[in-house]
């Protein structure tokens, strides 16, 4: 052993020590991430039912998904609708909120705390609260609308308003994104604004040509993580439609309007124990998210500005 250690160079010993230090993470990754992923990939080609069956059936799960499961397309459409509207709205709302909370007025710390609080509240408790707020008869939202002469919709009871209701609810908790944008805004040098103002730039021009480019990396981060999180929407629909008997699914709101992709996959896996089919669904979702993420990464150099970048 001593002879072996003498033959090792300093660089090799440092490399070996590095692998020893990261070995707990590597073992955890192999056992808890890579291993289950490979197992789920194989199981997606079987009729795995968790308890007994696991026969290889080839691409039958994928064929059934695209040709026989109507709820697959419904759930994918609901999820795409939610992502396409909620992600841009929540990102733009967080930017606007950060701009408002970046003003140097008295009491601003209190306002920042108030707007951030919803981001740290328990998810299930918030959803139950919103179920009461969106009650069409006695909810506070429709009550406030009635004060200005607007007859509020049925929200979670109307298929046309269920997804807008969840998007509206998501806009209530912009505190996490707001905090990131606020930190980014405070990192923008005042000298840039002063130079632009001397050149005659108005407020909107300063926002367009200075603020947006300087915070574009955080906008990009919020879009990518928001898109990934949006495709995984589940808890809201599960809690707020649990026990519903409308439509063809026990969950999912009226006319399956809130049957999101993960909710449908959850039912296949843990209600019908069709785990092989559910794992096939999970891999389709993985590739959908991967495609959108790659597109974002390819488009990023066109509009994301990093400090120190050479002008193109």
mmCIF file of C-alpha atoms in Angstrom:
data_model
loop_
_atom_site.group_PDB
_atom_site.id
_atom_site.type_symbol
_atom_site.label_atom_id
_atom_site.label_comp_id
_atom_site.label_asym_id
_atom_site.label_seq_id
_atom_site.Cartn_x
_atom_site.Cartn_y
_atom_site.Cartn_z
ATOM 1 C CA UNK A 1 0.000 0.000 0.000
ATOM 2 C CA UNK A 2 2.866 2.334 0.869
ATOM 3 C CA UNK A 3 4.565 1.501 -2.427
ATOM 4 C CA UNK A 4 1.306 2.241 -4.286
ATOM 5 C CA UNK A 5 0.798 5.583 -2.489
ATOM 6 C CA UNK A 6 4.371 6.640 -3.323
ATOM 7 C CA UNK A 7 3.743 6.064 -7.030
ATOM 8 C CA UNK A 8 0.684 8.336 -6.978
ATOM 9 C CA UNK A 9 1.351 11.937 -7.925
ATOM 10 C CA UNK A 10 0.012 14.846 -5.913
ATOM 11 C CA UNK A 11 -2.623 15.490 -8.576
ATOM 12 C CA UNK A 12 -3.789 11.861 -8.455
ATOM 13 C CA UNK A 13 -4.006 11.895 -4.665
ATOM 14 C CA UNK A 14 -6.046 15.114 -4.754
ATOM 15 C CA UNK A 15 -8.340 13.549 -7.344
ATOM 16 C CA UNK A 16 -8.797 10.424 -5.236
ATOM 17 C CA UNK A 17 -9.551 12.516 -2.149
ATOM 18 C CA UNK A 18 -12.090 14.486 -4.167
ATOM 19 C CA UNK A 19 -13.912 11.303 -5.206
ATOM 20 C CA UNK A 20 -13.880 10.091 -1.603
ATOM 21 C CA UNK A 21 -15.480 13.346 -0.428
ATOM 22 C CA UNK A 22 -18.214 13.272 -3.078
ATOM 23 C CA UNK A 23 -18.823 9.517 -2.721
ATOM 24 C CA UNK A 24 -21.879 10.003 -0.417
ATOM 25 C CA UNK A 25 -23.521 12.119 -3.122
ATOM 26 C CA UNK A 26 -22.521 9.674 -5.874
ATOM 27 C CA UNK A 27 -23.912 6.712 -3.935
ATOM 28 C CA UNK A 28 -27.111 8.621 -3.192
ATOM 29 C CA UNK A 29 -27.441 9.650 -6.850
ATOM 30 C CA UNK A 30 -26.961 6.098 -8.108
ATOM 31 C CA UNK A 31 -29.300 4.497 -5.555
ATOM 32 C CA UNK A 32 -31.993 7.181 -5.251
ATOM 33 C CA UNK A 33 -32.013 8.902 -8.657
ATOM 34 C CA UNK A 34 -30.276 7.083 -11.503
ATOM 35 C CA UNK A 35 -31.344 3.626 -10.297
ATOM 36 C CA UNK A 36 -35.071 4.451 -9.970
ATOM 37 C CA UNK A 37 -34.987 6.269 -13.320
ATOM 38 C CA UNK A 38 -33.559 3.231 -15.098
ATOM 39 C CA UNK A 39 -36.070 0.990 -13.342
ATOM 40 C CA UNK A 40 -38.966 3.245 -14.368
ATOM 41 C CA UNK A 41 -37.698 3.248 -17.974
ATOM 42 C CA UNK A 42 -37.744 -0.547 -18.053
ATOM 43 C CA UNK A 43 -41.074 -0.717 -16.213
ATOM 44 C CA UNK A 44 -42.647 1.579 -18.810
ATOM 45 C CA UNK A 45 -42.327 -1.326 -21.259
ATOM 46 C CA UNK A 46 -44.103 -3.739 -18.903
ATOM 47 C CA UNK A 47 -47.555 -4.266 -17.408
ATOM 48 C CA UNK A 48 -46.150 -3.637 -13.922
ATOM 49 C CA UNK A 49 -48.902 -3.432 -11.284
ATOM 50 C CA UNK A 50 -46.691 -2.853 -8.177
ATOM 51 C CA UNK A 51 -47.648 -6.128 -6.454
ATOM 52 C CA UNK A 52 -47.169 -9.092 -8.778
ATOM 53 C CA UNK A 53 -47.109 -8.559 -12.544
ATOM 54 C CA UNK A 54 -44.141 -7.243 -14.510
ATOM 55 C CA UNK A 55 -44.253 -8.816 -17.949
ATOM 56 C CA UNK A 56 -42.456 -7.171 -20.845
ATOM 57 C CA UNK A 57 -45.044 -5.878 -23.354
ATOM 58 C CA UNK A 58 -42.907 -3.644 -25.563
ATOM 59 C CA UNK A 59 -44.417 -0.343 -26.709
ATOM 60 C CA UNK A 60 -48.020 -1.254 -25.842
ATOM 61 C CA UNK A 61 -48.207 1.308 -23.011
ATOM 62 C CA UNK A 62 -47.067 4.087 -25.334
ATOM 63 C CA UNK A 63 -49.384 2.976 -28.135
ATOM 64 C CA UNK A 64 -52.337 2.840 -25.731
ATOM 65 C CA UNK A 65 -51.402 6.268 -24.406
ATOM 66 C CA UNK A 66 -51.555 7.959 -27.808
ATOM 67 C CA UNK A 67 -54.395 5.989 -29.389
ATOM 68 C CA UNK A 68 -56.770 4.750 -26.681
ATOM 69 C CA UNK A 69 -56.534 7.039 -23.652
ATOM 70 C CA UNK A 70 -58.692 10.112 -24.289
ATOM 71 C CA UNK A 71 -57.812 11.555 -20.881
ATOM 72 C CA UNK A 72 -54.147 11.591 -21.877
ATOM 73 C CA UNK A 73 -54.844 14.263 -24.479
ATOM 74 C CA UNK A 74 -57.258 16.091 -22.178
ATOM 75 C CA UNK A 75 -54.692 16.173 -19.364
ATOM 76 C CA UNK A 76 -51.910 17.264 -21.717
ATOM 77 C CA UNK A 77 -54.093 20.042 -23.140
ATOM 78 C CA UNK A 78 -55.077 21.253 -19.658
ATOM 79 C CA UNK A 79 -51.442 21.286 -18.579
ATOM 80 C CA UNK A 80 -50.264 23.149 -21.688
ATOM 81 C CA UNK A 81 -53.034 25.728 -21.174
ATOM 82 C CA UNK A 82 -51.956 26.228 -17.565
ATOM 83 C CA UNK A 83 -48.258 26.517 -18.445
ATOM 84 C CA UNK A 84 -48.795 28.842 -21.422
ATOM 85 C CA UNK A 85 -50.745 31.363 -19.344
ATOM 86 C CA UNK A 86 -49.492 31.015 -15.772
ATOM 87 C CA UNK A 87 -45.740 31.066 -16.456
ATOM 88 C CA UNK A 88 -45.615 34.346 -18.465
ATOM 89 C CA UNK A 89 -48.190 36.006 -16.184
ATOM 90 C CA UNK A 90 -46.441 35.013 -12.963
ATOM 91 C CA UNK A 91 -43.034 36.072 -14.328
ATOM 92 C CA UNK A 92 -44.336 39.448 -15.530
ATOM 93 C CA UNK A 93 -46.260 39.909 -12.270
ATOM 94 C CA UNK A 94 -43.158 39.187 -10.188
ATOM 95 C CA UNK A 95 -41.130 41.714 -12.214
ATOM 96 C CA UNK A 96 -43.816 44.381 -11.813
ATOM 97 C CA UNK A 97 -44.144 43.691 -8.095
ATOM 98 C CA UNK A 98 -40.365 43.886 -7.645
ATOM 99 C CA UNK A 99 -40.284 47.232 -9.463
ATOM 100 C CA UNK A 100 -42.972 48.598 -7.145
ATOM 101 C CA UNK A 101 -41.212 47.297 -4.041
ATOM 102 C CA UNK A 102 -37.853 48.691 -5.159
ATOM 103 C CA UNK A 103 -38.943 52.263 -4.502
ATOM 104 C CA UNK A 104 -37.311 54.158 -1.656
ATOM 105 C CA UNK A 105 -40.426 55.097 0.301
ATOM 106 C CA UNK A 106 -41.046 54.792 4.054
ATOM 107 C CA UNK A 107 -42.375 51.428 5.247
ATOM 108 C CA UNK A 108 -41.169 49.522 2.173
ATOM 109 C CA UNK A 109 -39.671 46.709 4.278
ATOM 110 C CA UNK A 110 -43.090 46.026 5.751
ATOM 111 C CA UNK A 111 -44.684 45.873 2.304
ATOM 112 C CA UNK A 112 -41.966 43.515 1.070
ATOM 113 C CA UNK A 113 -42.624 41.199 4.004
ATOM 114 C CA UNK A 114 -46.386 41.253 3.414
ATOM 115 C CA UNK A 115 -46.043 40.400 -0.278
ATOM 116 C CA UNK A 116 -43.519 37.640 0.426
ATOM 117 C CA UNK A 117 -45.569 35.892 3.129
ATOM 118 C CA UNK A 118 -47.839 33.891 0.756
ATOM 119 C CA UNK A 119 -44.739 32.179 -0.671
ATOM 120 C CA UNK A 120 -43.962 30.528 2.665
ATOM 121 C CA UNK A 121 -47.469 29.384 3.588
ATOM 122 C CA UNK A 122 -48.424 25.705 3.517
ATOM 123 C CA UNK A 123 -49.730 24.588 0.134
ATOM 124 C CA UNK A 124 -52.709 22.523 1.289
ATOM 125 C CA UNK A 125 -53.841 25.184 3.743
ATOM 126 C CA UNK A 126 -53.673 27.839 1.012
ATOM 127 C CA UNK A 127 -55.709 25.696 -1.384
ATOM 128 C CA UNK A 128 -58.414 25.110 1.213
ATOM 129 C CA UNK A 129 -58.491 28.837 1.900
ATOM 130 C CA UNK A 130 -58.892 29.603 -1.805
ATOM 131 C CA UNK A 131 -61.711 27.089 -2.086
ATOM 132 C CA UNK A 132 -63.584 29.269 0.398
ATOM 133 C CA UNK A 133 -62.565 32.522 -1.298
ATOM 134 C CA UNK A 134 -63.737 31.220 -4.687
ATOM 135 C CA UNK A 135 -67.058 29.907 -3.434
ATOM 136 C CA UNK A 136 -69.576 31.296 -5.966
ATOM 137 C CA UNK A 137 -72.215 32.049 -3.330
ATOM 138 C CA UNK A 138 -70.374 33.197 -0.224
ATOM 139 C CA UNK A 139 -66.749 33.605 -1.340
ATOM 140 C CA UNK A 140 -64.960 36.885 -0.774
ATOM 141 C CA UNK A 141 -63.865 37.189 -4.429
ATOM 142 C CA UNK A 142 -67.415 37.219 -5.814
ATOM 143 C CA UNK A 143 -68.562 39.390 -2.930
ATOM 144 C CA UNK A 144 -65.998 42.058 -3.824
ATOM 145 C CA UNK A 145 -66.934 41.811 -7.495
ATOM 146 C CA UNK A 146 -70.599 42.327 -6.595
ATOM 147 C CA UNK A 147 -69.687 45.630 -4.923
ATOM 148 C CA UNK A 148 -68.758 47.012 -8.356
ATOM 149 C CA UNK A 149 -71.741 45.478 -10.117
ATOM 150 C CA UNK A 150 -70.005 42.382 -11.530
ATOM 151 C CA UNK A 151 -71.649 38.991 -11.191
ATOM 152 C CA UNK A 152 -68.769 36.645 -10.436
ATOM 153 C CA UNK A 153 -68.464 33.261 -12.176
ATOM 154 C CA UNK A 154 -68.852 29.851 -10.530
ATOM 155 C CA UNK A 155 -65.050 29.458 -10.568
ATOM 156 C CA UNK A 156 -64.271 25.863 -9.544
ATOM 157 C CA UNK A 157 -67.770 24.682 -10.529
ATOM 158 C CA UNK A 158 -67.635 26.039 -14.089
ATOM 159 C CA UNK A 159 -65.369 24.208 -16.591
ATOM 160 C CA UNK A 160 -64.660 27.497 -18.362
ATOM 161 C CA UNK A 161 -63.342 29.123 -15.189
ATOM 162 C CA UNK A 162 -61.551 26.326 -13.306
ATOM 163 C CA UNK A 163 -58.125 26.831 -14.902
ATOM 164 C CA UNK A 164 -58.326 30.661 -14.770
ATOM 165 C CA UNK A 165 -59.190 30.250 -11.076
ATOM 166 C CA UNK A 166 -55.995 28.274 -10.438
ATOM 167 C CA UNK A 167 -53.942 30.764 -12.442
ATOM 168 C CA UNK A 168 -55.494 33.620 -10.452
ATOM 169 C CA UNK A 169 -54.612 31.778 -7.257
ATOM 170 C CA UNK A 170 -50.999 31.316 -8.405
ATOM 171 C CA UNK A 171 -50.630 35.059 -8.980
ATOM 172 C CA UNK A 172 -51.347 35.545 -5.281
ATOM 173 C CA UNK A 173 -48.040 33.899 -4.341
ATOM 174 C CA UNK A 174 -45.475 35.789 -6.411
ATOM 175 C CA UNK A 175 -43.270 36.476 -3.393
ATOM 176 C CA UNK A 176 -40.526 33.978 -4.272
ATOM 177 C CA UNK A 177 -39.980 35.335 -7.772
ATOM 178 C CA UNK A 178 -40.419 38.893 -6.540
ATOM 179 C CA UNK A 179 -37.564 38.426 -4.066
ATOM 180 C CA UNK A 180 -35.185 37.256 -6.809
ATOM 181 C CA UNK A 181 -36.096 40.146 -9.095
ATOM 182 C CA UNK A 182 -35.825 42.623 -6.227
ATOM 183 C CA UNK A 183 -32.277 41.457 -5.466
ATOM 184 C CA UNK A 184 -31.424 41.681 -9.164
ATOM 185 C CA UNK A 185 -32.860 45.189 -9.485
ATOM 186 C CA UNK A 186 -30.841 46.400 -6.520
ATOM 187 C CA UNK A 187 -27.711 45.146 -8.270
ATOM 188 C CA UNK A 188 -28.223 47.422 -11.272
ATOM 189 C CA UNK A 189 -25.843 50.374 -11.104
ATOM 190 C CA UNK A 190 -27.469 53.798 -10.750
ATOM 191 C CA UNK A 191 -24.801 55.230 -13.041
ATOM 192 C CA UNK A 192 -26.450 53.458 -15.979
ATOM 193 C CA UNK A 193 -29.766 55.166 -15.284
ATOM 194 C CA UNK A 194 -28.063 58.523 -14.769
ATOM 195 C CA UNK A 195 -26.198 58.253 -18.075
ATOM 196 C CA UNK A 196 -29.389 57.274 -19.907
ATOM 197 C CA UNK A 197 -31.280 60.152 -18.303
ATOM 198 C CA UNK A 198 -28.612 62.605 -19.422
ATOM 199 C CA UNK A 199 -28.997 61.248 -22.960
ATOM 200 C CA UNK A 200 -32.716 62.027 -22.783
ATOM 201 C CA UNK A 201 -34.110 58.520 -22.193
ATOM 202 C CA UNK A 202 -37.543 58.492 -20.567
ATOM 203 C CA UNK A 203 -38.772 56.015 -17.926
ATOM 204 C CA UNK A 204 -39.959 53.415 -20.421
ATOM 205 C CA UNK A 205 -36.779 53.613 -22.473
ATOM 206 C CA UNK A 206 -34.650 53.162 -19.351
ATOM 207 C CA UNK A 207 -36.742 50.158 -18.398
ATOM 208 C CA UNK A 208 -36.520 48.654 -21.889
ATOM 209 C CA UNK A 209 -32.814 49.220 -22.523
ATOM 210 C CA UNK A 210 -31.318 49.022 -19.014
ATOM 211 C CA UNK A 211 -33.572 47.287 -16.494
ATOM 212 C CA UNK A 212 -34.763 44.389 -18.646
ATOM 213 C CA UNK A 213 -31.319 43.458 -20.052
ATOM 214 C CA UNK A 214 -29.721 43.649 -16.594
ATOM 215 C CA UNK A 215 -32.299 41.364 -14.967
ATOM 216 C CA UNK A 216 -32.708 39.096 -18.014
ATOM 217 C CA UNK A 217 -30.702 36.209 -16.439
ATOM 218 C CA UNK A 218 -33.204 36.084 -13.554
ATOM 219 C CA UNK A 219 -36.119 36.304 -16.003
ATOM 220 C CA UNK A 220 -34.616 33.376 -17.909
ATOM 221 C CA UNK A 221 -34.175 31.408 -14.676
ATOM 222 C CA UNK A 222 -37.786 32.102 -13.657
ATOM 223 C CA UNK A 223 -39.114 31.062 -17.066
ATOM 224 C CA UNK A 224 -37.205 27.774 -17.098
ATOM 225 C CA UNK A 225 -38.019 26.798 -13.507
ATOM 226 C CA UNK A 226 -41.594 28.052 -13.859
ATOM 227 C CA UNK A 227 -42.079 25.973 -16.989
ATOM 228 C CA UNK A 228 -40.727 22.851 -15.285
ATOM 229 C CA UNK A 229 -42.907 23.481 -12.228
ATOM 230 C CA UNK A 230 -45.949 24.278 -14.376
ATOM 231 C CA UNK A 231 -45.766 20.932 -16.152
ATOM 232 C CA UNK A 232 -45.697 19.250 -12.744
ATOM 233 C CA UNK A 233 -48.858 20.964 -11.464
ATOM 234 C CA UNK A 234 -50.681 18.443 -9.302
ATOM 235 C CA UNK A 235 -51.324 19.416 -5.706
ATOM 236 C CA UNK A 236 -53.703 22.272 -6.490
ATOM 237 C CA UNK A 237 -56.028 20.144 -8.606
ATOM 238 C CA UNK A 238 -55.782 17.151 -6.262
ATOM 239 C CA UNK A 239 -56.734 19.106 -3.164
ATOM 240 C CA UNK A 240 -59.312 21.422 -4.720
ATOM 241 C CA UNK A 241 -61.183 18.718 -6.662
ATOM 242 C CA UNK A 242 -60.807 15.789 -4.258
ATOM 243 C CA UNK A 243 -64.079 13.932 -3.892
ATOM 244 C CA UNK A 244 -65.580 15.413 -7.048
ATOM 245 C CA UNK A 245 -67.848 13.058 -8.907
ATOM 246 C CA UNK A 246 -68.198 15.150 -12.053
ATOM 247 C CA UNK A 247 -66.809 13.992 -15.348
ATOM 248 C CA UNK A 248 -65.310 10.592 -16.031
ATOM 249 C CA UNK A 249 -62.650 10.888 -13.361
ATOM 250 C CA UNK A 250 -63.027 10.954 -9.601
ATOM 251 C CA UNK A 251 -60.659 13.899 -9.575
ATOM 252 C CA UNK A 252 -60.272 16.758 -11.987
ATOM 253 C CA UNK A 253 -63.208 19.109 -11.492
ATOM 254 C CA UNK A 254 -66.237 19.579 -13.748
ATOM 255 C CA UNK A 255 -65.930 18.004 -17.222
ATOM 256 C CA UNK A 256 -62.331 16.973 -16.421
ATOM 257 C CA UNK A 257 -61.282 20.609 -16.782
ATOM 258 C CA UNK A 258 -58.646 20.235 -14.059
ATOM 259 C CA UNK A 259 -57.344 16.804 -15.013
ATOM 260 C CA UNK A 260 -53.723 17.821 -15.310
ATOM 261 C CA UNK A 261 -51.063 15.470 -16.627
ATOM 262 C CA UNK A 262 -49.622 14.595 -13.217
ATOM 263 C CA UNK A 263 -53.089 14.095 -11.746
ATOM 264 C CA UNK A 264 -53.996 11.628 -14.501
ATOM 265 C CA UNK A 265 -50.657 9.859 -14.040
ATOM 266 C CA UNK A 266 -51.221 9.697 -10.282
ATOM 267 C CA UNK A 267 -54.613 8.047 -10.745
ATOM 268 C CA UNK A 268 -53.208 5.486 -13.163
ATOM 269 C CA UNK A 269 -50.434 4.617 -10.733
ATOM 270 C CA UNK A 270 -52.089 4.653 -7.306
ATOM 271 C CA UNK A 271 -55.802 4.212 -8.011
ATOM 272 C CA UNK A 272 -55.762 1.678 -10.841
ATOM 273 C CA UNK A 273 -52.269 0.311 -10.037
ATOM 274 C CA UNK A 274 -51.337 0.553 -13.709
ATOM 275 C CA UNK A 275 -47.822 1.518 -12.746
ATOM 276 C CA UNK A 276 -46.180 0.516 -16.030
ATOM 277 C CA UNK A 277 -48.509 2.841 -17.932
ATOM 278 C CA UNK A 278 -47.928 5.635 -15.402
ATOM 279 C CA UNK A 279 -44.159 5.275 -15.802
ATOM 280 C CA UNK A 280 -44.566 5.498 -19.581
ATOM 281 C CA UNK A 281 -46.495 8.734 -19.018
ATOM 282 C CA UNK A 282 -43.694 10.040 -16.812
ATOM 283 C CA UNK A 283 -41.124 9.504 -19.568
ATOM 284 C CA UNK A 284 -43.301 11.285 -22.115
ATOM 285 C CA UNK A 285 -43.539 14.206 -19.677
ATOM 286 C CA UNK A 286 -39.768 14.100 -19.207
ATOM 287 C CA UNK A 287 -39.181 14.470 -22.948
ATOM 288 C CA UNK A 288 -41.802 17.220 -23.287
ATOM 289 C CA UNK A 289 -40.145 19.261 -20.531
ATOM 290 C CA UNK A 290 -36.706 18.485 -21.985
ATOM 291 C CA UNK A 291 -37.757 19.776 -25.422
ATOM 292 C CA UNK A 292 -39.134 23.036 -23.999
ATOM 293 C CA UNK A 293 -36.033 23.501 -21.833
ATOM 294 C CA UNK A 294 -33.687 22.963 -24.789
ATOM 295 C CA UNK A 295 -35.697 25.469 -26.847
ATOM 296 C CA UNK A 296 -35.356 28.012 -24.037
ATOM 297 C CA UNK A 297 -31.621 27.388 -23.815
ATOM 298 C CA UNK A 298 -31.220 27.783 -27.585
ATOM 299 C CA UNK A 299 -33.175 31.060 -27.624
ATOM 300 C CA UNK A 300 -31.508 32.482 -24.506
ATOM 301 C CA UNK A 301 -28.420 33.975 -26.229
ATOM 302 C CA UNK A 302 -30.723 36.187 -28.312
ATOM 303 C CA UNK A 303 -32.175 38.069 -25.356
ATOM 304 C CA UNK A 304 -30.378 37.129 -22.117
ATOM 305 C CA UNK A 305 -27.599 39.571 -21.245
ATOM 306 C CA UNK A 306 -24.833 38.673 -18.802
ATOM 307 C CA UNK A 307 -22.579 41.350 -17.387
ATOM 308 C CA UNK A 308 -19.277 41.294 -19.187
ATOM 309 C CA UNK A 309 -20.689 39.813 -22.411
ATOM 310 C CA UNK A 310 -19.171 41.098 -25.611
ATOM 311 C CA UNK A 311 -21.710 42.967 -27.780
ATOM 312 C CA UNK A 312 -22.892 40.957 -30.784
#
